[in-house]
PDB file of C-alpha atoms in Angstrom:
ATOM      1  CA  UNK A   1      -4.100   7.949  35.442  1.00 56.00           C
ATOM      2  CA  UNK A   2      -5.179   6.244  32.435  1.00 69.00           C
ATOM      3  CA  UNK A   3      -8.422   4.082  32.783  1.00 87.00           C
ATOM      4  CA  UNK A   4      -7.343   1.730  29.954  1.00 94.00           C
ATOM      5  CA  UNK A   5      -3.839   1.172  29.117  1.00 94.00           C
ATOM      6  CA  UNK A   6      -3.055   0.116  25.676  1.00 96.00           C
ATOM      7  CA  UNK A   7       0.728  -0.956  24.643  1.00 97.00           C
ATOM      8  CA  UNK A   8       3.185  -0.990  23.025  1.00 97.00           C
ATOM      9  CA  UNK A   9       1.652   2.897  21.717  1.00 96.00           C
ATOM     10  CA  UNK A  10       3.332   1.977  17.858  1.00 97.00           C
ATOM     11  CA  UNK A  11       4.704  -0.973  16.040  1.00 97.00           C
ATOM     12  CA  UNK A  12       6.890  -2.158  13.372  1.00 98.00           C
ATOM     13  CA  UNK A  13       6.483  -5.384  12.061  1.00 98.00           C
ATOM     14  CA  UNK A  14       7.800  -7.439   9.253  1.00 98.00           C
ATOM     15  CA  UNK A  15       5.096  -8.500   6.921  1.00 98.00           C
ATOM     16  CA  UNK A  16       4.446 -12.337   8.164  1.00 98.00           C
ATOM     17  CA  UNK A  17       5.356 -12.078  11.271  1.00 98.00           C
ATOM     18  CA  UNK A  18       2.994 -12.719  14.287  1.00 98.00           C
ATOM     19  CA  UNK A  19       2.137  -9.873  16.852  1.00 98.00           C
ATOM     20  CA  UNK A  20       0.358  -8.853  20.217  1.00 98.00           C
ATOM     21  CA  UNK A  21      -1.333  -5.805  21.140  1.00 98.00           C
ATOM     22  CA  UNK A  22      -2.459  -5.403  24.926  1.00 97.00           C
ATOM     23  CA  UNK A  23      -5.061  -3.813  26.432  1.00 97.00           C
ATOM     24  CA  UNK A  24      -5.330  -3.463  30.346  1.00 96.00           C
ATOM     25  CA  UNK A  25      -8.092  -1.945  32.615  1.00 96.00           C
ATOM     26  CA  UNK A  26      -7.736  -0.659  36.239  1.00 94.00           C
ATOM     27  CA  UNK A  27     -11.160  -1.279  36.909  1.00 91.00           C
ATOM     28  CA  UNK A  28     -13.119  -4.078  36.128  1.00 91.00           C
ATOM     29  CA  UNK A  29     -14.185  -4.885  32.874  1.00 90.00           C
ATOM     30  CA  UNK A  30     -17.778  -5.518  31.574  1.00 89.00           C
ATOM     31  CA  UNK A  31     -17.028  -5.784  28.503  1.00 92.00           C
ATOM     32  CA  UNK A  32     -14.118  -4.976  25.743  1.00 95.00           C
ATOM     33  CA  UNK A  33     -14.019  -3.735  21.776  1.00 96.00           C
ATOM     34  CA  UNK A  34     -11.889  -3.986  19.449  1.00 97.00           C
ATOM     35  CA  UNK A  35     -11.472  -1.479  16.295  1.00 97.00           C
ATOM     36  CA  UNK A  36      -8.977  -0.395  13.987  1.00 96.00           C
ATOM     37  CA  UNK A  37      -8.861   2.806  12.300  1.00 94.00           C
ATOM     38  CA  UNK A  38      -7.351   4.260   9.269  1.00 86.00           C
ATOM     39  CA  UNK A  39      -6.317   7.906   9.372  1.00 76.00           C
ATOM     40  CA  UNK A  40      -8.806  10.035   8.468  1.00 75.00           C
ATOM     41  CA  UNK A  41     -11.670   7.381   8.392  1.00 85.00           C
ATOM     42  CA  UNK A  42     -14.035   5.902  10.944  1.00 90.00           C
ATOM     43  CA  UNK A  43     -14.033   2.718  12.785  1.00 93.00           C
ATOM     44  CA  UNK A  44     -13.748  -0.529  11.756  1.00 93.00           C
ATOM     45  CA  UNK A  45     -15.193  -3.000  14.365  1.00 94.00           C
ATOM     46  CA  UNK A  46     -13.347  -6.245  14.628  1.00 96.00           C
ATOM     47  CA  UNK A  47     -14.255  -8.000  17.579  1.00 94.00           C
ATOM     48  CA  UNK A  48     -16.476  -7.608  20.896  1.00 95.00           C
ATOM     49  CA  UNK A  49     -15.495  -9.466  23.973  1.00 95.00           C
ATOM     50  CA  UNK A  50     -18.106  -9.697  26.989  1.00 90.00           C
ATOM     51  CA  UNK A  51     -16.753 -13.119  28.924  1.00 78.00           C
ATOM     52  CA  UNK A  52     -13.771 -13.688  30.639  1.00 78.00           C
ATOM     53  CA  UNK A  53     -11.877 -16.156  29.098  1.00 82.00           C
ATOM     54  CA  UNK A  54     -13.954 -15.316  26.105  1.00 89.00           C
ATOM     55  CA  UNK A  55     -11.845 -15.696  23.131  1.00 93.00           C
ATOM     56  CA  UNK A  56     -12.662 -14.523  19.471  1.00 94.00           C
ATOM     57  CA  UNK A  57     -11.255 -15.178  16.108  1.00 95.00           C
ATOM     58  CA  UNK A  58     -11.879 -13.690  12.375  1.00 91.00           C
ATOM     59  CA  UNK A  59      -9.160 -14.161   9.813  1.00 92.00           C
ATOM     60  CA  UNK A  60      -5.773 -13.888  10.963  1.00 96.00           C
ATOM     61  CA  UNK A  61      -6.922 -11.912  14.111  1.00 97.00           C
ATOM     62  CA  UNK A  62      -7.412 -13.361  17.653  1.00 97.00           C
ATOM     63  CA  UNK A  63      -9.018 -11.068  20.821  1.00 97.00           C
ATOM     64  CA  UNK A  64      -8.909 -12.960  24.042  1.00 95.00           C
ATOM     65  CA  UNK A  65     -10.283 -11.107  27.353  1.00 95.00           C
ATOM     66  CA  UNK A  66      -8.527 -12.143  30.583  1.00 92.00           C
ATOM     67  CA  UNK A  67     -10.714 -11.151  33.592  1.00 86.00           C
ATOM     68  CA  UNK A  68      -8.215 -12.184  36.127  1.00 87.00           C
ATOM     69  CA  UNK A  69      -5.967  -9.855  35.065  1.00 87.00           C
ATOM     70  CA  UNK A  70      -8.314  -6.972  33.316  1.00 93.00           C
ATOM     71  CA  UNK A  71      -6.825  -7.527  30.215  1.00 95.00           C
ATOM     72  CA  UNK A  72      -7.543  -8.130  26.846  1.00 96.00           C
ATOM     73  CA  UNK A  73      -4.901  -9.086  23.634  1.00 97.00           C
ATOM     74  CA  UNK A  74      -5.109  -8.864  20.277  1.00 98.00           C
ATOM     75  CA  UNK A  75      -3.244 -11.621  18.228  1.00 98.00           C
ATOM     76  CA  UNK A  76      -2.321 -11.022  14.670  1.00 98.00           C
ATOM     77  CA  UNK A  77      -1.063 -14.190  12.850  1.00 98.00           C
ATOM     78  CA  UNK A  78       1.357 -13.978   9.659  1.00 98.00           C
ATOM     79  CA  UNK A  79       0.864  -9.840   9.114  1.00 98.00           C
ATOM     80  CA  UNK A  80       0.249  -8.307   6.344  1.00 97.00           C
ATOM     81  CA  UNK A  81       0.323  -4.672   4.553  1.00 96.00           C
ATOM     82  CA  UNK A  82      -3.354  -4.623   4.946  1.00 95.00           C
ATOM     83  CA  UNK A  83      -3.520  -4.821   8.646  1.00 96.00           C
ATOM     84  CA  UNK A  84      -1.415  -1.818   9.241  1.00 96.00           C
ATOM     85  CA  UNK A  85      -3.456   0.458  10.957  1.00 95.00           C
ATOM     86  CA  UNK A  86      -4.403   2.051  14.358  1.00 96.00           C
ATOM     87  CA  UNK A  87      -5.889  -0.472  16.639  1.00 97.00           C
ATOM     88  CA  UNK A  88      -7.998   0.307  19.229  1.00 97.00           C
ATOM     89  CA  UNK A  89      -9.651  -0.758  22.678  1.00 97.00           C
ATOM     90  CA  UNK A  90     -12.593   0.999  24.255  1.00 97.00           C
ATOM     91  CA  UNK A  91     -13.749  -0.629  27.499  1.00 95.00           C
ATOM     92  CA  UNK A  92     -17.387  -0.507  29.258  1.00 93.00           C
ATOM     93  CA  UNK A  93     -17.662  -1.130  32.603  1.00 92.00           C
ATOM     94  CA  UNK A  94     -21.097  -1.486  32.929  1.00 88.00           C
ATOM     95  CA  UNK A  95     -24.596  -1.839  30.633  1.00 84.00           C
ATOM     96  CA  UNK A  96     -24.962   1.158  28.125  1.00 86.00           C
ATOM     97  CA  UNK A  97     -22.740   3.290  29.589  1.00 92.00           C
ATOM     98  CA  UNK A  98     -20.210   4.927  26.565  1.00 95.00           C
ATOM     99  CA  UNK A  99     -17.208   3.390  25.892  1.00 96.00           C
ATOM    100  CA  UNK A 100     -13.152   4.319  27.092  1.00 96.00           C
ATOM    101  CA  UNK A 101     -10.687   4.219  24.835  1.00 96.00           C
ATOM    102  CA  UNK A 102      -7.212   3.456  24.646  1.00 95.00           C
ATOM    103  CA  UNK A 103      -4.551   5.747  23.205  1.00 94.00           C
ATOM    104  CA  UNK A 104      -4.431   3.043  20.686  1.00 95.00           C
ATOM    105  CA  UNK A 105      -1.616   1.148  19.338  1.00 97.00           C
ATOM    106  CA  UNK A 106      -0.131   2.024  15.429  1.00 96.00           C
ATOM    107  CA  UNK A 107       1.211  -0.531  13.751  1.00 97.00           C
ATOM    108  CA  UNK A 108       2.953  -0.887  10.407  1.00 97.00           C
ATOM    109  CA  UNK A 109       4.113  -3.860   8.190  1.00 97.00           C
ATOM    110  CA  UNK A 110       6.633  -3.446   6.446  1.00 96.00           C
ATOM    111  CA  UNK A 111       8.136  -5.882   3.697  1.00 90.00           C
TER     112      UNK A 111
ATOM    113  CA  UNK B   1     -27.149  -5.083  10.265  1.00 65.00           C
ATOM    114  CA  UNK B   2     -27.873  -2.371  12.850  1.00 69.00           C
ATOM    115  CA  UNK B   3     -26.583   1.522  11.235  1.00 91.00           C
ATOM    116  CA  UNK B   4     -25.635   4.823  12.952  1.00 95.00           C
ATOM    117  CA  UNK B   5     -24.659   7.215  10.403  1.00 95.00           C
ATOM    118  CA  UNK B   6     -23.318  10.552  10.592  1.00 96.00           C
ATOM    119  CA  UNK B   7     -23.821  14.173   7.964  1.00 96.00           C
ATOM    120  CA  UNK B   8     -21.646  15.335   6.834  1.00 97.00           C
ATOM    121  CA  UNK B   9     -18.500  13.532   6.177  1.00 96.00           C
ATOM    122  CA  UNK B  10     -16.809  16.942   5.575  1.00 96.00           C
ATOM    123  CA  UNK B  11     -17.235  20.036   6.449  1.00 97.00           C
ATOM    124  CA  UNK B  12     -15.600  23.403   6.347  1.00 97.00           C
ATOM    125  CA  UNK B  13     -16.624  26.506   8.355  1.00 97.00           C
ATOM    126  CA  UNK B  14     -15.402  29.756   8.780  1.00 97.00           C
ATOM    127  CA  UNK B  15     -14.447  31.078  12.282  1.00 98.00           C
ATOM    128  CA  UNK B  16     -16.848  32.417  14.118  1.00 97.00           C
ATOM    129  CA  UNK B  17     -19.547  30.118  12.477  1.00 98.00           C
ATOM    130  CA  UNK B  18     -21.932  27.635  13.768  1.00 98.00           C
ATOM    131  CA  UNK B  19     -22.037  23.974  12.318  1.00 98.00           C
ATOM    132  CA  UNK B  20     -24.100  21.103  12.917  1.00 98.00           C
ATOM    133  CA  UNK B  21     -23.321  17.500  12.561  1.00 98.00           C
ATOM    134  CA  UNK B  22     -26.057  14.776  12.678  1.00 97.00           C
ATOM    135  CA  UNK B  23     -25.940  11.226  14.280  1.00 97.00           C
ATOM    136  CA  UNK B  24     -28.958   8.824  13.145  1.00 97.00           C
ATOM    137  CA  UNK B  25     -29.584   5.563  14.391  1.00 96.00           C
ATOM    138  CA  UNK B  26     -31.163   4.356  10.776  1.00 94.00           C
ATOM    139  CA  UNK B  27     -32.707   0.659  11.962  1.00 92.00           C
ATOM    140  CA  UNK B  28     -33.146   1.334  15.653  1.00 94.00           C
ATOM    141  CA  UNK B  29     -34.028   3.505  18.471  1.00 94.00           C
ATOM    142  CA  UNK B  30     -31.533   4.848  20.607  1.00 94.00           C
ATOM    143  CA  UNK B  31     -32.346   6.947  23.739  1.00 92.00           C
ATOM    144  CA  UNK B  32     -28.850   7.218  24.562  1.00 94.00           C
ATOM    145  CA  UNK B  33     -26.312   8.325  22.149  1.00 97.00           C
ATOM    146  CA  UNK B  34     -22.564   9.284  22.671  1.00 97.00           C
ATOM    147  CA  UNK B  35     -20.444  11.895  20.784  1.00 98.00           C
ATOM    148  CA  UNK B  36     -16.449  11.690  21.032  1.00 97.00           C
ATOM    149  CA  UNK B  37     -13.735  13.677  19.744  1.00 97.00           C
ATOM    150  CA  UNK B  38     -10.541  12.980  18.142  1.00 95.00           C
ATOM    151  CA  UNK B  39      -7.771  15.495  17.488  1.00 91.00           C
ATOM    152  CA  UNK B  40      -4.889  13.554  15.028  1.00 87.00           C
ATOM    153  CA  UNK B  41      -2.559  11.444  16.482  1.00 86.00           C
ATOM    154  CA  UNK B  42      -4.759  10.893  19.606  1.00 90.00           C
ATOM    155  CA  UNK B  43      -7.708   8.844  21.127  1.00 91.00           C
ATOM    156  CA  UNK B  44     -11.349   8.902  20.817  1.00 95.00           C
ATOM    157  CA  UNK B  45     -12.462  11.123  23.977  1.00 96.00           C
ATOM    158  CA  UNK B  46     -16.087  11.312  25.006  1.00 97.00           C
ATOM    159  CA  UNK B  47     -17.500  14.824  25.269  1.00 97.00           C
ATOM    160  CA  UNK B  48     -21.021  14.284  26.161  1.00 97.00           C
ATOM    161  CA  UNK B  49     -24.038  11.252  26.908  1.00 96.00           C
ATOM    162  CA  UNK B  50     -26.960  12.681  24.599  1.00 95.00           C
ATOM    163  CA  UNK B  51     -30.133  11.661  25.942  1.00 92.00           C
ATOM    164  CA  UNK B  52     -33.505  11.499  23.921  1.00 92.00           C
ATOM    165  CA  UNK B  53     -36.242  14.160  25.324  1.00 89.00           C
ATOM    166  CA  UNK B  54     -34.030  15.633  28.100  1.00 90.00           C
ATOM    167  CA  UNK B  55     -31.010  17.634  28.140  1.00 93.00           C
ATOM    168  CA  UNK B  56     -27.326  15.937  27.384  1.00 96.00           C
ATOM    169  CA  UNK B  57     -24.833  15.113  29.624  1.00 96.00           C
ATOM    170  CA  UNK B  58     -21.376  16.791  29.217  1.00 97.00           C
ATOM    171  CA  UNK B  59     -17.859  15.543  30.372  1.00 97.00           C
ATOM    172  CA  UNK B  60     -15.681  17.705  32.474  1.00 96.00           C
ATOM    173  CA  UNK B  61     -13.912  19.848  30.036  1.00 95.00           C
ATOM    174  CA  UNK B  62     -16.275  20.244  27.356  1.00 97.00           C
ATOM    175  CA  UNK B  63     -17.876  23.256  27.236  1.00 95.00           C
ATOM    176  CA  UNK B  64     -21.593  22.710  27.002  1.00 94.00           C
ATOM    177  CA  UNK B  65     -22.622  26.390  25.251  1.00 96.00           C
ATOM    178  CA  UNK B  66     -19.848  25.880  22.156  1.00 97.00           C
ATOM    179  CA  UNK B  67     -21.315  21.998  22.028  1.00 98.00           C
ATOM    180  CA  UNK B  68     -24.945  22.036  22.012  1.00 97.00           C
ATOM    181  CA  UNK B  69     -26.309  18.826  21.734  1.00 96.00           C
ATOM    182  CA  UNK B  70     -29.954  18.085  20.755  1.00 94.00           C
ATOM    183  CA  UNK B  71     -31.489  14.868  21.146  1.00 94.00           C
ATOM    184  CA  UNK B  72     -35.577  15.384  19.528  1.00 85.00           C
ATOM    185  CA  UNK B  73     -36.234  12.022  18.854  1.00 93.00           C
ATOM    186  CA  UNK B  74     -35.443   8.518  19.501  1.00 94.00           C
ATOM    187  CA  UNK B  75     -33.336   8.188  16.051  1.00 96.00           C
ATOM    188  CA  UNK B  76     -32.004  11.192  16.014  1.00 96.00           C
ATOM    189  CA  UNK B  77     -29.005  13.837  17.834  1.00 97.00           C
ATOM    190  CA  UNK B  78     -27.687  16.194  16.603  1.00 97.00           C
ATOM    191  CA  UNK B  79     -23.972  18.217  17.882  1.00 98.00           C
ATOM    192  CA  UNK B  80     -23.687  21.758  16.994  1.00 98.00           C
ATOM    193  CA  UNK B  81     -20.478  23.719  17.376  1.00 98.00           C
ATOM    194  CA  UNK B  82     -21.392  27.093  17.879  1.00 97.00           C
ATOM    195  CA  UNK B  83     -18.479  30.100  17.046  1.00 97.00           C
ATOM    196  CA  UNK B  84     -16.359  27.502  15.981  1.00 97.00           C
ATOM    197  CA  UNK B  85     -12.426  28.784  16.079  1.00 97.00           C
ATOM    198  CA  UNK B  86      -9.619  26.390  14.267  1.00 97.00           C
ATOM    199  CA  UNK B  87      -8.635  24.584  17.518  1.00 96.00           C
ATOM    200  CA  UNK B  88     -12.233  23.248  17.267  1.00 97.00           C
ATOM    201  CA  UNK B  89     -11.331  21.199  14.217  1.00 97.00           C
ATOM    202  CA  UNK B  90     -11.095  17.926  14.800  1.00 96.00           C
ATOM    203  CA  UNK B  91     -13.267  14.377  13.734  1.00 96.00           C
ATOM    204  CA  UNK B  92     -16.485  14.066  15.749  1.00 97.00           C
ATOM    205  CA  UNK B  93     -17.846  10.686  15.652  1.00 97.00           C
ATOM    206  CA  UNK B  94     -21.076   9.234  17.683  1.00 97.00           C
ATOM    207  CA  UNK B  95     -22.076   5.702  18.708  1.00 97.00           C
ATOM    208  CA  UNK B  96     -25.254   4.205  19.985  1.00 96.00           C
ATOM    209  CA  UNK B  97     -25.812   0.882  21.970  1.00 93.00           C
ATOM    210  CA  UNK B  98     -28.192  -1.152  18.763  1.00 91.00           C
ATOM    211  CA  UNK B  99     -30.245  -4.361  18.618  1.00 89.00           C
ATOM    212  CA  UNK B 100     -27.821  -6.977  20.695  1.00 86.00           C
ATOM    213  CA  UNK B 101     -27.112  -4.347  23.583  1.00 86.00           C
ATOM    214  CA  UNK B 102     -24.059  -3.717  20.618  1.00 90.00           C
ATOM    215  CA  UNK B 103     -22.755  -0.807  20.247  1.00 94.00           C
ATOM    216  CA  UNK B 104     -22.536   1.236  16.575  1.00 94.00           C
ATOM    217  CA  UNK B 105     -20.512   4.045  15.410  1.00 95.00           C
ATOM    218  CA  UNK B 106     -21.160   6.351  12.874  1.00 95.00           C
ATOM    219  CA  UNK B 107     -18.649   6.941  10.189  1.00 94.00           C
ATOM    220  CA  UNK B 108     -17.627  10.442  11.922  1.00 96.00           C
ATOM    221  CA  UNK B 109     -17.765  13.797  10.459  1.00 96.00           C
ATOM    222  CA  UNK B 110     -14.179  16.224   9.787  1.00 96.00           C
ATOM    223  CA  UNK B 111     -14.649  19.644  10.619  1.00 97.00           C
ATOM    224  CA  UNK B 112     -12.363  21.877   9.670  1.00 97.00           C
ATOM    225  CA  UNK B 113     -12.243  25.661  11.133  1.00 98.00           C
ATOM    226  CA  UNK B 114     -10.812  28.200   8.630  1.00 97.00           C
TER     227      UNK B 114
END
């Protein structure tokens, strides 16, 4: 089974509207990325989470990680066309080791 | 900021070729550096753990004589895809943990088999 379980696997949103992508581990976490990818082009890092109950902001997006329950979520306020995307969590559970990746979560905004 | 970058971008091979795709730590030393694969519509999956000055660590799968991974010095790894068929085409990216016990990833490289 999957190591890191990333839902909902695609999304349709309407532009301004809020949304939540989850990320969930079945081991413990020692820490948790965020990226989002375009197709075709690298990643784009948006936020690293190493704390539980650490909770991380930039723009309109919000990355809490939940060590109780393994899991971290990724808040998007008031979407927009420009966040569409793949969005991705890769998971390390422990120091320099590589990281595991979702099977990431592709969202679209639509007007 | 801390950079890992990757040569080339693009590249297209003929089958039965060898190619070689470089992943440089440009501000920092890395012993350790990672190489994953992504085929479209799918994950990042690690292949292999290069490590500087010994010889790489391969996930189950991966076939370590078609992905031969050098690792010469502490900035520097380097994947080659040796005989490289179509189903080979894919993005290869690499990452390395950088100042900040952060990780970086290259920009990844397209190969394309023809």
């Amino acid at each position: 089974s999957q190591e890191l379980e990333q839902s909902p696997q695609s999304l349709i949103v309407q532009e301004g509207k809020n949304l939540t992508i989850n990320c969930t581990s079945s081991k413990t976490l020692y820490g948790l990325y965020w990226y989002k990818q375009k197709y075709g082009e690298g990643l784009i890092f948006l936020m690293m989470l190493q704390k539980g109950g650490e909770e991380k902001s930039h723009e309109k997006i919000t990355a809490k990680l939940d060590e109780k329950k393994q899991q971290s979520s990724l808040h998007i306020t008031a979407s927009q066309p420009s966040h569409a995307g793949i969005y991705l969590c890769g998971a390390y559970y422990s120091g320099n080791t590589p990281l595991v990746f979702g099977k990431g979560t592709r969202l679209s905004v639509i007007a | 900021g801390a950079v890992v970058s990757q040569h080339p971008s693009w590249v297209i091979c003929k089958s039965g070729t060898s190619v070689k795709i470089e992943c440089r730590s440009l501000d920092f030393q890395a012993t350790t550096m990672f190489w994953y694969r992504q085929f479209p519509k799918q994950s990042l999956m690690l292949m292999a753990t290069s490590n500087e000055g010994s010889k790489a660590t391969y996930e189950q799968g991966v076939e370590k004589d078609k992905f031969l991974i050098n690792h010469a010095s502490l900035t520097l790894s380097t994947l080659t895809v040796t005989s490289a068929h179509p189903e080979d085409s894919s993005f290869y990216i690499c990452s390395a943990y950088g100042p900040g016990n952060t990780i970086y990833f290259g920009e990844g490289s397209w190969l394309t088999v023809v």
